[in-house]
Amino acid sequence: DSGVTQTPKHLITATGQRVTLRCSPRSGDLSVYWYQQSLDQGLQFLIQYYNGEERAKGNILERFSAQQFPDLHSELNLSSLELGDSALYFCASSTIAGPSETQYFGPGTRLLVL
Amino acid sequence: AQTVTQSQPEMSVQEAETVTLSCTYDTSENNYYLFWYKQPPSRQMILVIRQEAYKQQNATENRFSVNFQKAAKSFSLKISDSQLGDTAMYFCATRQGGSEKLVFGKGTKLTVNP
């Protein structure tokens, strides 16, 4: 158990809908990262937050947005869902921001768009 | 841009034997970090081992060790005394000094046979 929690574990929804994925980092971690794992694209970095502020952006679609709240939990919002958004979404956290920091991953949220 | 290549999509090994998973990467940076993550059937991403590029000594964690060849940009993972619980997807990842995102390879599916 990494100490990172994600809810829900599974989510099934329809095209065009909007969903919110939630992540609670390890106790004391200030930095949160979101990754998407799909069969065709592999594991891709989406976005990073540090202490409430966006710090880095990767291959995140405009239909997707995220935020980190004062209690440091983070939410990833996916809207106008398409079939291709079906994937495993991981949240990871690290103590501080910095390339030397090890990222610890949560169990993931499996999203299925029908 | 960083790229990570894992040339072995699948491998198998007998229990108690040793196996080596290959990884090559491309980077223009001098300061970077390398990681191996394990993803068992539960889909959890688990850190196996990490290596700082500035360190010449190869990292070791119990039965897991790496062979880091900086000039060749190679970072292979050796698993000794393989156990059934080592059956998983193994991902090689890199993180450059100026960036905090992890860049992953496509993964190697390892099966340990009894």
JSON list of C-alpha atoms in Angstrom, two decimals:
[
{"chain": "A", "resi": 1, "resn": "ASP", "atom": "CA", "xyz": [0.00, 0.00, 0.00]},
{"chain": "A", "resi": 2, "resn": "SER", "atom": "CA", "xyz": [1.58, 3.24, -1.20]},
{"chain": "A", "resi": 3, "resn": "GLY", "atom": "CA", "xyz": [-0.56, 5.49, 0.99]},
{"chain": "A", "resi": 4, "resn": "VAL", "atom": "CA", "xyz": [-2.10, 7.19, -2.04]},
{"chain": "A", "resi": 5, "resn": "THR", "atom": "CA", "xyz": [-5.84, 6.63, -2.33]},
{"chain": "A", "resi": 6, "resn": "GLN", "atom": "CA", "xyz": [-8.04, 7.02, -5.37]},
{"chain": "A", "resi": 7, "resn": "THR", "atom": "CA", "xyz": [-11.80, 6.87, -5.72]},
{"chain": "A", "resi": 8, "resn": "PRO", "atom": "CA", "xyz": [-13.73, 5.40, -7.32]},
{"chain": "A", "resi": 9, "resn": "LYS", "atom": "CA", "xyz": [-11.92, 2.20, -8.28]},
{"chain": "A", "resi": 10, "resn": "HIS", "atom": "CA", "xyz": [-14.16, 1.62, -11.27]},
{"chain": "A", "resi": 11, "resn": "LEU", "atom": "CA", "xyz": [-16.37, 3.94, -13.27]},
{"chain": "A", "resi": 12, "resn": "ILE", "atom": "CA", "xyz": [-18.65, 3.10, -16.17]},
{"chain": "A", "resi": 13, "resn": "THR", "atom": "CA", "xyz": [-20.30, 5.93, -18.03]},
{"chain": "A", "resi": 14, "resn": "ALA", "atom": "CA", "xyz": [-21.60, 6.92, -21.44]},
{"chain": "A", "resi": 15, "resn": "THR", "atom": "CA", "xyz": [-20.16, 9.07, -24.17]},
{"chain": "A", "resi": 16, "resn": "GLY", "atom": "CA", "xyz": [-20.73, 12.77, -23.69]},
{"chain": "A", "resi": 17, "resn": "GLN", "atom": "CA", "xyz": [-20.87, 12.52, -19.92]},
{"chain": "A", "resi": 18, "resn": "ARG", "atom": "CA", "xyz": [-18.65, 14.13, -17.29]},
{"chain": "A", "resi": 19, "resn": "VAL", "atom": "CA", "xyz": [-16.89, 12.37, -14.42]},
{"chain": "A", "resi": 20, "resn": "THR", "atom": "CA", "xyz": [-14.66, 13.36, -11.52]},
{"chain": "A", "resi": 21, "resn": "LEU", "atom": "CA", "xyz": [-11.81, 11.24, -10.24]},
{"chain": "A", "resi": 22, "resn": "ARG", "atom": "CA", "xyz": [-10.48, 11.89, -6.78]},
{"chain": "A", "resi": 23, "resn": "CYS", "atom": "CA", "xyz": [-7.01, 11.42, -5.31]},
{"chain": "A", "resi": 24, "resn": "SER", "atom": "CA", "xyz": [-5.68, 11.76, -1.77]},
{"chain": "A", "resi": 25, "resn": "PRO", "atom": "CA", "xyz": [-1.88, 11.92, -1.63]},
{"chain": "A", "resi": 26, "resn": "ARG", "atom": "CA", "xyz": [0.30, 10.30, 1.02]},
{"chain": "A", "resi": 27, "resn": "SER", "atom": "CA", "xyz": [0.29, 12.12, 4.30]},
{"chain": "A", "resi": 28, "resn": "GLY", "atom": "CA", "xyz": [2.65, 15.06, 4.05]},
{"chain": "A", "resi": 29, "resn": "ASP", "atom": "CA", "xyz": [3.06, 14.94, 0.26]},
{"chain": "A", "resi": 30, "resn": "LEU", "atom": "CA", "xyz": [2.57, 18.29, -1.44]},
{"chain": "A", "resi": 31, "resn": "SER", "atom": "CA", "xyz": [2.89, 17.25, -5.06]},
{"chain": "A", "resi": 32, "resn": "VAL", "atom": "CA", "xyz": [0.27, 15.33, -7.04]},
{"chain": "A", "resi": 33, "resn": "TYR", "atom": "CA", "xyz": [0.60, 13.93, -10.56]},
{"chain": "A", "resi": 34, "resn": "TRP", "atom": "CA", "xyz": [-2.01, 12.45, -12.88]},
{"chain": "A", "resi": 35, "resn": "TYR", "atom": "CA", "xyz": [-1.21, 9.79, -15.48]},
{"chain": "A", "resi": 36, "resn": "GLN", "atom": "CA", "xyz": [-3.34, 7.98, -18.04]},
{"chain": "A", "resi": 37, "resn": "GLN", "atom": "CA", "xyz": [-2.66, 4.37, -19.01]},
{"chain": "A", "resi": 38, "resn": "SER", "atom": "CA", "xyz": [-4.33, 3.19, -22.20]},
{"chain": "A", "resi": 39, "resn": "LEU", "atom": "CA", "xyz": [-3.65, 0.24, -24.48]},
{"chain": "A", "resi": 40, "resn": "ASP", "atom": "CA", "xyz": [-2.59, 2.33, -27.46]},
{"chain": "A", "resi": 41, "resn": "GLN", "atom": "CA", "xyz": [-0.79, 5.23, -25.74]},
{"chain": "A", "resi": 42, "resn": "GLY", "atom": "CA", "xyz": [0.78, 3.45, -22.77]},
{"chain": "A", "resi": 43, "resn": "LEU", "atom": "CA", "xyz": [1.43, 5.48, -19.62]},
{"chain": "A", "resi": 44, "resn": "GLN", "atom": "CA", "xyz": [1.28, 9.21, -20.22]},
{"chain": "A", "resi": 45, "resn": "PHE", "atom": "CA", "xyz": [1.72, 12.16, -17.89]},
{"chain": "A", "resi": 46, "resn": "LEU", "atom": "CA", "xyz": [-1.27, 14.47, -17.81]},
{"chain": "A", "resi": 47, "resn": "ILE", "atom": "CA", "xyz": [-0.71, 17.17, -15.21]},
{"chain": "A", "resi": 48, "resn": "GLN", "atom": "CA", "xyz": [1.03, 18.01, -11.93]},
{"chain": "A", "resi": 49, "resn": "TYR", "atom": "CA", "xyz": [0.02, 20.16, -8.98]},
{"chain": "A", "resi": 50, "resn": "TYR", "atom": "CA", "xyz": [2.20, 21.35, -6.15]},
{"chain": "A", "resi": 51, "resn": "ASN", "atom": "CA", "xyz": [0.71, 22.79, -2.99]},
{"chain": "A", "resi": 52, "resn": "GLY", "atom": "CA", "xyz": [-2.43, 23.87, -4.79]},
{"chain": "A", "resi": 53, "resn": "GLU", "atom": "CA", "xyz": [-0.81, 25.34, -7.89]},
{"chain": "A", "resi": 54, "resn": "GLU", "atom": "CA", "xyz": [-0.48, 23.82, -11.34]},
{"chain": "A", "resi": 55, "resn": "ARG", "atom": "CA", "xyz": [3.19, 23.08, -11.92]},
{"chain": "A", "resi": 56, "resn": "ALA", "atom": "CA", "xyz": [3.49, 21.10, -15.14]},
{"chain": "A", "resi": 57, "resn": "LYS", "atom": "CA", "xyz": [1.24, 20.06, -17.97]},
{"chain": "A", "resi": 58, "resn": "GLY", "atom": "CA", "xyz": [1.61, 17.10, -20.27]},
{"chain": "A", "resi": 59, "resn": "ASN", "atom": "CA", "xyz": [-0.63, 15.54, -22.88]},
{"chain": "A", "resi": 60, "resn": "ILE", "atom": "CA", "xyz": [-3.86, 16.62, -21.24]},
{"chain": "A", "resi": 61, "resn": "LEU", "atom": "CA", "xyz": [-6.85, 17.26, -23.47]},
{"chain": "A", "resi": 62, "resn": "GLU", "atom": "CA", "xyz": [-8.77, 20.52, -23.23]},
{"chain": "A", "resi": 63, "resn": "ARG", "atom": "CA", "xyz": [-11.82, 18.48, -22.17]},
{"chain": "A", "resi": 64, "resn": "PHE", "atom": "CA", "xyz": [-9.88, 17.45, -19.06]},
{"chain": "A", "resi": 65, "resn": "SER", "atom": "CA", "xyz": [-9.11, 19.67, -16.10]},
{"chain": "A", "resi": 66, "resn": "ALA", "atom": "CA", "xyz": [-7.74, 19.19, -12.63]},
{"chain": "A", "resi": 67, "resn": "GLN", "atom": "CA", "xyz": [-7.27, 21.03, -9.38]},
{"chain": "A", "resi": 68, "resn": "GLN", "atom": "CA", "xyz": [-5.65, 20.55, -5.99]},
{"chain": "A", "resi": 69, "resn": "PHE", "atom": "CA", "xyz": [-7.52, 21.69, -2.94]},
{"chain": "A", "resi": 70, "resn": "PRO", "atom": "CA", "xyz": [-6.20, 23.29, 0.30]},
{"chain": "A", "resi": 71, "resn": "ASP", "atom": "CA", "xyz": [-6.30, 19.90, 2.02]},
{"chain": "A", "resi": 72, "resn": "LEU", "atom": "CA", "xyz": [-4.02, 18.70, -0.83]},
{"chain": "A", "resi": 73, "resn": "HIS", "atom": "CA", "xyz": [-6.42, 16.20, -2.35]},
{"chain": "A", "resi": 74, "resn": "SER", "atom": "CA", "xyz": [-6.80, 16.49, -6.08]},
{"chain": "A", "resi": 75, "resn": "GLU", "atom": "CA", "xyz": [-9.58, 15.94, -8.57]},
{"chain": "A", "resi": 76, "resn": "LEU", "atom": "CA", "xyz": [-9.37, 15.18, -12.27]},
{"chain": "A", "resi": 77, "resn": "ASN", "atom": "CA", "xyz": [-12.44, 16.21, -14.24]},
{"chain": "A", "resi": 78, "resn": "LEU", "atom": "CA", "xyz": [-13.12, 14.55, -17.58]},
{"chain": "A", "resi": 79, "resn": "SER", "atom": "CA", "xyz": [-15.93, 15.99, -19.71]},
{"chain": "A", "resi": 80, "resn": "SER", "atom": "CA", "xyz": [-17.57, 15.28, -23.06]},
{"chain": "A", "resi": 81, "resn": "LEU", "atom": "CA", "xyz": [-16.27, 11.76, -22.72]},
{"chain": "A", "resi": 82, "resn": "GLU", "atom": "CA", "xyz": [-15.37, 9.75, -25.78]},
{"chain": "A", "resi": 83, "resn": "LEU", "atom": "CA", "xyz": [-14.83, 6.03, -26.22]},
{"chain": "A", "resi": 84, "resn": "GLY", "atom": "CA", "xyz": [-11.10, 6.66, -26.48]},
{"chain": "A", "resi": 85, "resn": "ASP", "atom": "CA", "xyz": [-11.01, 8.10, -22.97]},
{"chain": "A", "resi": 86, "resn": "SER", "atom": "CA", "xyz": [-11.47, 4.61, -21.56]},
{"chain": "A", "resi": 87, "resn": "ALA", "atom": "CA", "xyz": [-8.29, 3.99, -19.60]},
{"chain": "A", "resi": 88, "resn": "LEU", "atom": "CA", "xyz": [-6.75, 3.51, -16.20]},
{"chain": "A", "resi": 89, "resn": "TYR", "atom": "CA", "xyz": [-6.10, 6.85, -14.52]},
{"chain": "A", "resi": 90, "resn": "PHE", "atom": "CA", "xyz": [-3.38, 6.99, -11.92]},
{"chain": "A", "resi": 91, "resn": "CYS", "atom": "CA", "xyz": [-2.61, 9.57, -9.35]},
{"chain": "A", "resi": 92, "resn": "ALA", "atom": "CA", "xyz": [0.87, 9.73, -7.83]},
{"chain": "A", "resi": 93, "resn": "SER", "atom": "CA", "xyz": [2.32, 11.88, -5.10]},
{"chain": "A", "resi": 94, "resn": "SER", "atom": "CA", "xyz": [5.71, 12.97, -3.85]},
{"chain": "A", "resi": 95, "resn": "THR", "atom": "CA", "xyz": [6.88, 14.84, -0.80]},
{"chain": "A", "resi": 96, "resn": "ILE", "atom": "CA", "xyz": [7.94, 17.96, -2.62]},
{"chain": "A", "resi": 97, "resn": "ALA", "atom": "CA", "xyz": [8.33, 18.92, -6.23]},
{"chain": "A", "resi": 98, "resn": "GLY", "atom": "CA", "xyz": [11.58, 18.05, -7.93]},
{"chain": "A", "resi": 99, "resn": "PRO", "atom": "CA", "xyz": [12.98, 15.49, -10.34]},
{"chain": "A", "resi": 100, "resn": "SER", "atom": "CA", "xyz": [14.81, 13.61, -7.60]},
{"chain": "A", "resi": 101, "resn": "GLU", "atom": "CA", "xyz": [11.59, 12.91, -5.79]},
{"chain": "A", "resi": 102, "resn": "THR", "atom": "CA", "xyz": [10.14, 9.42, -6.02]},
{"chain": "A", "resi": 103, "resn": "GLN", "atom": "CA", "xyz": [6.54, 9.29, -7.11]},
{"chain": "A", "resi": 104, "resn": "TYR", "atom": "CA", "xyz": [4.27, 6.85, -5.30]},
{"chain": "A", "resi": 105, "resn": "PHE", "atom": "CA", "xyz": [1.25, 5.68, -7.24]},
{"chain": "A", "resi": 106, "resn": "GLY", "atom": "CA", "xyz": [-2.30, 5.08, -6.13]},
{"chain": "A", "resi": 107, "resn": "PRO", "atom": "CA", "xyz": [-4.29, 1.99, -7.18]},
{"chain": "A", "resi": 108, "resn": "GLY", "atom": "CA", "xyz": [-5.86, 3.81, -10.13]},
{"chain": "A", "resi": 109, "resn": "THR", "atom": "CA", "xyz": [-9.38, 4.44, -11.35]},
{"chain": "A", "resi": 110, "resn": "ARG", "atom": "CA", "xyz": [-10.52, 2.30, -14.25]},
{"chain": "A", "resi": 111, "resn": "LEU", "atom": "CA", "xyz": [-12.79, 4.31, -16.53]},
{"chain": "A", "resi": 112, "resn": "LEU", "atom": "CA", "xyz": [-14.93, 2.63, -19.14]},
{"chain": "A", "resi": 113, "resn": "VAL", "atom": "CA", "xyz": [-16.83, 4.85, -21.57]},
{"chain": "A", "resi": 114, "resn": "LEU", "atom": "CA", "xyz": [-19.62, 3.06, -23.43]},
{"chain": "B", "resi": 1, "resn": "ALA", "atom": "CA", "xyz": [12.49, 14.78, -26.01]},
{"chain": "B", "resi": 2, "resn": "GLN", "atom": "CA", "xyz": [12.95, 11.86, -23.72]},
{"chain": "B", "resi": 3, "resn": "THR", "atom": "CA", "xyz": [12.16, 8.40, -25.03]},
{"chain": "B", "resi": 4, "resn": "VAL", "atom": "CA", "xyz": [12.33, 5.04, -23.32]},
{"chain": "B", "resi": 5, "resn": "THR", "atom": "CA", "xyz": [12.50, 1.76, -25.21]},
{"chain": "B", "resi": 6, "resn": "GLN", "atom": "CA", "xyz": [11.82, -1.67, -23.81]},
{"chain": "B", "resi": 7, "resn": "SER", "atom": "CA", "xyz": [12.59, -4.10, -26.60]},
{"chain": "B", "resi": 8, "resn": "GLN", "atom": "CA", "xyz": [11.18, -7.23, -24.94]},
{"chain": "B", "resi": 9, "resn": "PRO", "atom": "CA", "xyz": [7.37, -7.19, -24.93]},
{"chain": "B", "resi": 10, "resn": "GLU", "atom": "CA", "xyz": [7.24, -10.52, -23.08]},
{"chain": "B", "resi": 11, "resn": "MET", "atom": "CA", "xyz": [9.63, -12.72, -21.15]},
{"chain": "B", "resi": 12, "resn": "SER", "atom": "CA", "xyz": [9.36, -15.81, -19.02]},
{"chain": "B", "resi": 13, "resn": "VAL", "atom": "CA", "xyz": [11.63, -17.37, -16.40]},
{"chain": "B", "resi": 14, "resn": "GLN", "atom": "CA", "xyz": [11.57, -20.40, -14.17]},
{"chain": "B", "resi": 15, "resn": "GLU", "atom": "CA", "xyz": [11.13, -19.91, -10.46]},
{"chain": "B", "resi": 16, "resn": "ALA", "atom": "CA", "xyz": [14.44, -19.41, -8.64]},
{"chain": "B", "resi": 17, "resn": "GLU", "atom": "CA", "xyz": [16.29, -18.45, -11.82]},
{"chain": "B", "resi": 18, "resn": "THR", "atom": "CA", "xyz": [17.65, -15.06, -12.85]},
{"chain": "B", "resi": 19, "resn": "VAL", "atom": "CA", "xyz": [16.20, -12.83, -15.54]},
{"chain": "B", "resi": 20, "resn": "THR", "atom": "CA", "xyz": [17.29, -9.52, -17.03]},
{"chain": "B", "resi": 21, "resn": "LEU", "atom": "CA", "xyz": [14.91, -6.97, -18.52]},
{"chain": "B", "resi": 22, "resn": "SER", "atom": "CA", "xyz": [16.31, -4.46, -21.00]},
{"chain": "B", "resi": 23, "resn": "CYS", "atom": "CA", "xyz": [15.73, -0.74, -21.22]},
{"chain": "B", "resi": 24, "resn": "THR", "atom": "CA", "xyz": [17.36, 1.95, -23.31]},
{"chain": "B", "resi": 25, "resn": "TYR", "atom": "CA", "xyz": [16.60, 5.64, -23.18]},
{"chain": "B", "resi": 26, "resn": "ASP", "atom": "CA", "xyz": [17.40, 8.79, -25.02]},
{"chain": "B", "resi": 27, "resn": "THR", "atom": "CA", "xyz": [18.11, 12.07, -23.32]},
{"chain": "B", "resi": 28, "resn": "SER", "atom": "CA", "xyz": [20.15, 15.17, -23.97]},
{"chain": "B", "resi": 29, "resn": "GLU", "atom": "CA", "xyz": [20.41, 15.95, -20.28]},
{"chain": "B", "resi": 30, "resn": "ASN", "atom": "CA", "xyz": [23.26, 15.15, -17.95]},
{"chain": "B", "resi": 31, "resn": "ASN", "atom": "CA", "xyz": [21.13, 15.17, -14.84]},
{"chain": "B", "resi": 32, "resn": "TYR", "atom": "CA", "xyz": [18.35, 12.62, -14.82]},
{"chain": "B", "resi": 33, "resn": "TYR", "atom": "CA", "xyz": [16.84, 9.77, -12.86]},
{"chain": "B", "resi": 34, "resn": "LEU", "atom": "CA", "xyz": [15.86, 6.25, -13.87]},
{"chain": "B", "resi": 35, "resn": "PHE", "atom": "CA", "xyz": [13.22, 4.01, -12.38]},
{"chain": "B", "resi": 36, "resn": "TRP", "atom": "CA", "xyz": [11.76, 0.56, -12.69]},
{"chain": "B", "resi": 37, "resn": "TYR", "atom": "CA", "xyz": [8.12, 0.15, -11.73]},
{"chain": "B", "resi": 38, "resn": "LYS", "atom": "CA", "xyz": [6.24, -3.14, -11.41]},
{"chain": "B", "resi": 39, "resn": "GLN", "atom": "CA", "xyz": [2.57, -3.50, -12.28]},
{"chain": "B", "resi": 40, "resn": "PRO", "atom": "CA", "xyz": [1.12, -6.83, -11.09]},
{"chain": "B", "resi": 41, "resn": "PRO", "atom": "CA", "xyz": [-2.32, -8.07, -12.18]},
{"chain": "B", "resi": 42, "resn": "SER", "atom": "CA", "xyz": [-3.84, -5.85, -9.48]},
{"chain": "B", "resi": 43, "resn": "ARG", "atom": "CA", "xyz": [-2.75, -2.89, -11.70]},
{"chain": "B", "resi": 44, "resn": "GLN", "atom": "CA", "xyz": [-1.03, -1.10, -8.82]},
{"chain": "B", "resi": 45, "resn": "MET", "atom": "CA", "xyz": [2.19, 0.66, -9.88]},
{"chain": "B", "resi": 46, "resn": "ILE", "atom": "CA", "xyz": [4.94, -0.27, -7.45]},
{"chain": "B", "resi": 47, "resn": "LEU", "atom": "CA", "xyz": [8.40, 1.27, -7.40]},
{"chain": "B", "resi": 48, "resn": "VAL", "atom": "CA", "xyz": [11.05, -1.44, -7.68]},
{"chain": "B", "resi": 49, "resn": "ILE", "atom": "CA", "xyz": [14.28, 0.50, -7.87]},
{"chain": "B", "resi": 50, "resn": "ARG", "atom": "CA", "xyz": [15.69, 3.91, -8.81]},
{"chain": "B", "resi": 51, "resn": "GLN", "atom": "CA", "xyz": [19.05, 5.15, -10.04]},
{"chain": "B", "resi": 52, "resn": "GLU", "atom": "CA", "xyz": [20.51, 8.63, -10.14]},
{"chain": "B", "resi": 53, "resn": "ALA", "atom": "CA", "xyz": [22.47, 9.24, -13.35]},
{"chain": "B", "resi": 54, "resn": "TYR", "atom": "CA", "xyz": [25.28, 10.98, -11.48]},
{"chain": "B", "resi": 55, "resn": "LYS", "atom": "CA", "xyz": [25.95, 7.88, -9.39]},
{"chain": "B", "resi": 56, "resn": "GLN", "atom": "CA", "xyz": [28.31, 5.35, -10.91]},
{"chain": "B", "resi": 57, "resn": "GLN", "atom": "CA", "xyz": [27.37, 2.60, -8.48]},
{"chain": "B", "resi": 58, "resn": "ASN", "atom": "CA", "xyz": [24.52, 0.40, -9.63]},
{"chain": "B", "resi": 59, "resn": "ALA", "atom": "CA", "xyz": [21.44, 0.45, -7.38]},
{"chain": "B", "resi": 60, "resn": "THR", "atom": "CA", "xyz": [20.40, -2.71, -5.56]},
{"chain": "B", "resi": 61, "resn": "GLU", "atom": "CA", "xyz": [17.23, -3.58, -3.66]},
{"chain": "B", "resi": 62, "resn": "ASN", "atom": "CA", "xyz": [17.27, -7.12, -2.27]},
{"chain": "B", "resi": 63, "resn": "ARG", "atom": "CA", "xyz": [16.81, -9.46, -5.26]},
{"chain": "B", "resi": 64, "resn": "PHE", "atom": "CA", "xyz": [16.58, -6.55, -7.72]},
{"chain": "B", "resi": 65, "resn": "SER", "atom": "CA", "xyz": [19.61, -4.83, -9.18]},
{"chain": "B", "resi": 66, "resn": "VAL", "atom": "CA", "xyz": [20.32, -2.67, -12.17]},
{"chain": "B", "resi": 67, "resn": "ASN", "atom": "CA", "xyz": [23.09, -2.50, -14.73]},
{"chain": "B", "resi": 68, "resn": "PHE", "atom": "CA", "xyz": [23.38, 1.20, -15.55]},
{"chain": "B", "resi": 69, "resn": "GLN", "atom": "CA", "xyz": [25.54, 1.96, -18.57]},
{"chain": "B", "resi": 70, "resn": "LYS", "atom": "CA", "xyz": [25.44, 5.74, -18.94]},
{"chain": "B", "resi": 71, "resn": "ALA", "atom": "CA", "xyz": [27.43, 6.01, -22.15]},
{"chain": "B", "resi": 72, "resn": "ALA", "atom": "CA", "xyz": [25.26, 3.39, -23.82]},
{"chain": "B", "resi": 73, "resn": "LYS", "atom": "CA", "xyz": [22.08, 4.89, -22.27]},
{"chain": "B", "resi": 74, "resn": "SER", "atom": "CA", "xyz": [21.11, 1.49, -21.01]},
{"chain": "B", "resi": 75, "resn": "PHE", "atom": "CA", "xyz": [19.36, 0.63, -17.76]},
{"chain": "B", "resi": 76, "resn": "SER", "atom": "CA", "xyz": [18.59, -3.07, -17.38]},
{"chain": "B", "resi": 77, "resn": "LEU", "atom": "CA", "xyz": [16.90, -4.73, -14.42]},
{"chain": "B", "resi": 78, "resn": "LYS", "atom": "CA", "xyz": [18.14, -8.03, -13.05]},
{"chain": "B", "resi": 79, "resn": "ILE", "atom": "CA", "xyz": [15.84, -10.13, -10.90]},
{"chain": "B", "resi": 80, "resn": "SER", "atom": "CA", "xyz": [17.60, -12.89, -8.99]},
{"chain": "B", "resi": 81, "resn": "ASP", "atom": "CA", "xyz": [15.95, -15.94, -7.44]},
{"chain": "B", "resi": 82, "resn": "SER", "atom": "CA", "xyz": [12.70, -15.17, -9.30]},
{"chain": "B", "resi": 83, "resn": "GLN", "atom": "CA", "xyz": [9.51, -15.77, -7.38]},
{"chain": "B", "resi": 84, "resn": "LEU", "atom": "CA", "xyz": [5.96, -16.37, -8.57]},
{"chain": "B", "resi": 85, "resn": "GLY", "atom": "CA", "xyz": [5.00, -13.02, -7.11]},
{"chain": "B", "resi": 86, "resn": "ASP", "atom": "CA", "xyz": [7.39, -11.30, -9.53]},
{"chain": "B", "resi": 87, "resn": "THR", "atom": "CA", "xyz": [4.94, -12.04, -12.34]},
{"chain": "B", "resi": 88, "resn": "ALA", "atom": "CA", "xyz": [3.95, -8.58, -13.58]},
{"chain": "B", "resi": 89, "resn": "MET", "atom": "CA", "xyz": [4.43, -5.90, -16.18]},
{"chain": "B", "resi": 90, "resn": "TYR", "atom": "CA", "xyz": [7.67, -4.04, -15.65]},
{"chain": "B", "resi": 91, "resn": "PHE", "atom": "CA", "xyz": [8.03, -0.45, -16.79]},
{"chain": "B", "resi": 92, "resn": "CYS", "atom": "CA", "xyz": [11.24, 1.45, -17.19]},
{"chain": "B", "resi": 93, "resn": "ALA", "atom": "CA", "xyz": [10.90, 5.22, -16.70]},
{"chain": "B", "resi": 94, "resn": "THR", "atom": "CA", "xyz": [13.08, 8.28, -16.78]},
{"chain": "B", "resi": 95, "resn": "ARG", "atom": "CA", "xyz": [12.83, 11.75, -15.39]},
{"chain": "B", "resi": 96, "resn": "GLN", "atom": "CA", "xyz": [15.05, 14.57, -16.57]},
{"chain": "B", "resi": 97, "resn": "GLY", "atom": "CA", "xyz": [16.59, 17.09, -14.24]},
{"chain": "B", "resi": 98, "resn": "GLY", "atom": "CA", "xyz": [14.55, 19.96, -15.60]},
{"chain": "B", "resi": 99, "resn": "SER", "atom": "CA", "xyz": [11.25, 18.13, -15.64]},
{"chain": "B", "resi": 100, "resn": "GLU", "atom": "CA", "xyz": [9.19, 16.34, -13.07]},
{"chain": "B", "resi": 101, "resn": "LYS", "atom": "CA", "xyz": [7.11, 14.09, -15.27]},
{"chain": "B", "resi": 102, "resn": "LEU", "atom": "CA", "xyz": [7.96, 10.43, -15.66]},
{"chain": "B", "resi": 103, "resn": "VAL", "atom": "CA", "xyz": [8.38, 9.14, -19.20]},
{"chain": "B", "resi": 104, "resn": "PHE", "atom": "CA", "xyz": [7.62, 5.43, -19.43]},
{"chain": "B", "resi": 105, "resn": "GLY", "atom": "CA", "xyz": [8.53, 2.66, -21.79]},
{"chain": "B", "resi": 106, "resn": "LYS", "atom": "CA", "xyz": [5.88, 0.33, -23.21]},
{"chain": "B", "resi": 107, "resn": "GLY", "atom": "CA", "xyz": [6.61, -2.32, -20.62]},
{"chain": "B", "resi": 108, "resn": "THR", "atom": "CA", "xyz": [7.79, -5.93, -20.49]},
{"chain": "B", "resi": 109, "resn": "LYS", "atom": "CA", "xyz": [5.39, -8.63, -19.38]},
{"chain": "B", "resi": 110, "resn": "LEU", "atom": "CA", "xyz": [7.29, -11.05, -17.15]},
{"chain": "B", "resi": 111, "resn": "THR", "atom": "CA", "xyz": [5.90, -14.47, -16.27]},
{"chain": "B", "resi": 112, "resn": "VAL", "atom": "CA", "xyz": [7.56, -16.58, -13.60]},
{"chain": "B", "resi": 113, "resn": "ASN", "atom": "CA", "xyz": [6.78, -20.25, -14.09]},
{"chain": "B", "resi": 114, "resn": "PRO", "atom": "CA", "xyz": [6.71, -22.80, -11.26]}
]
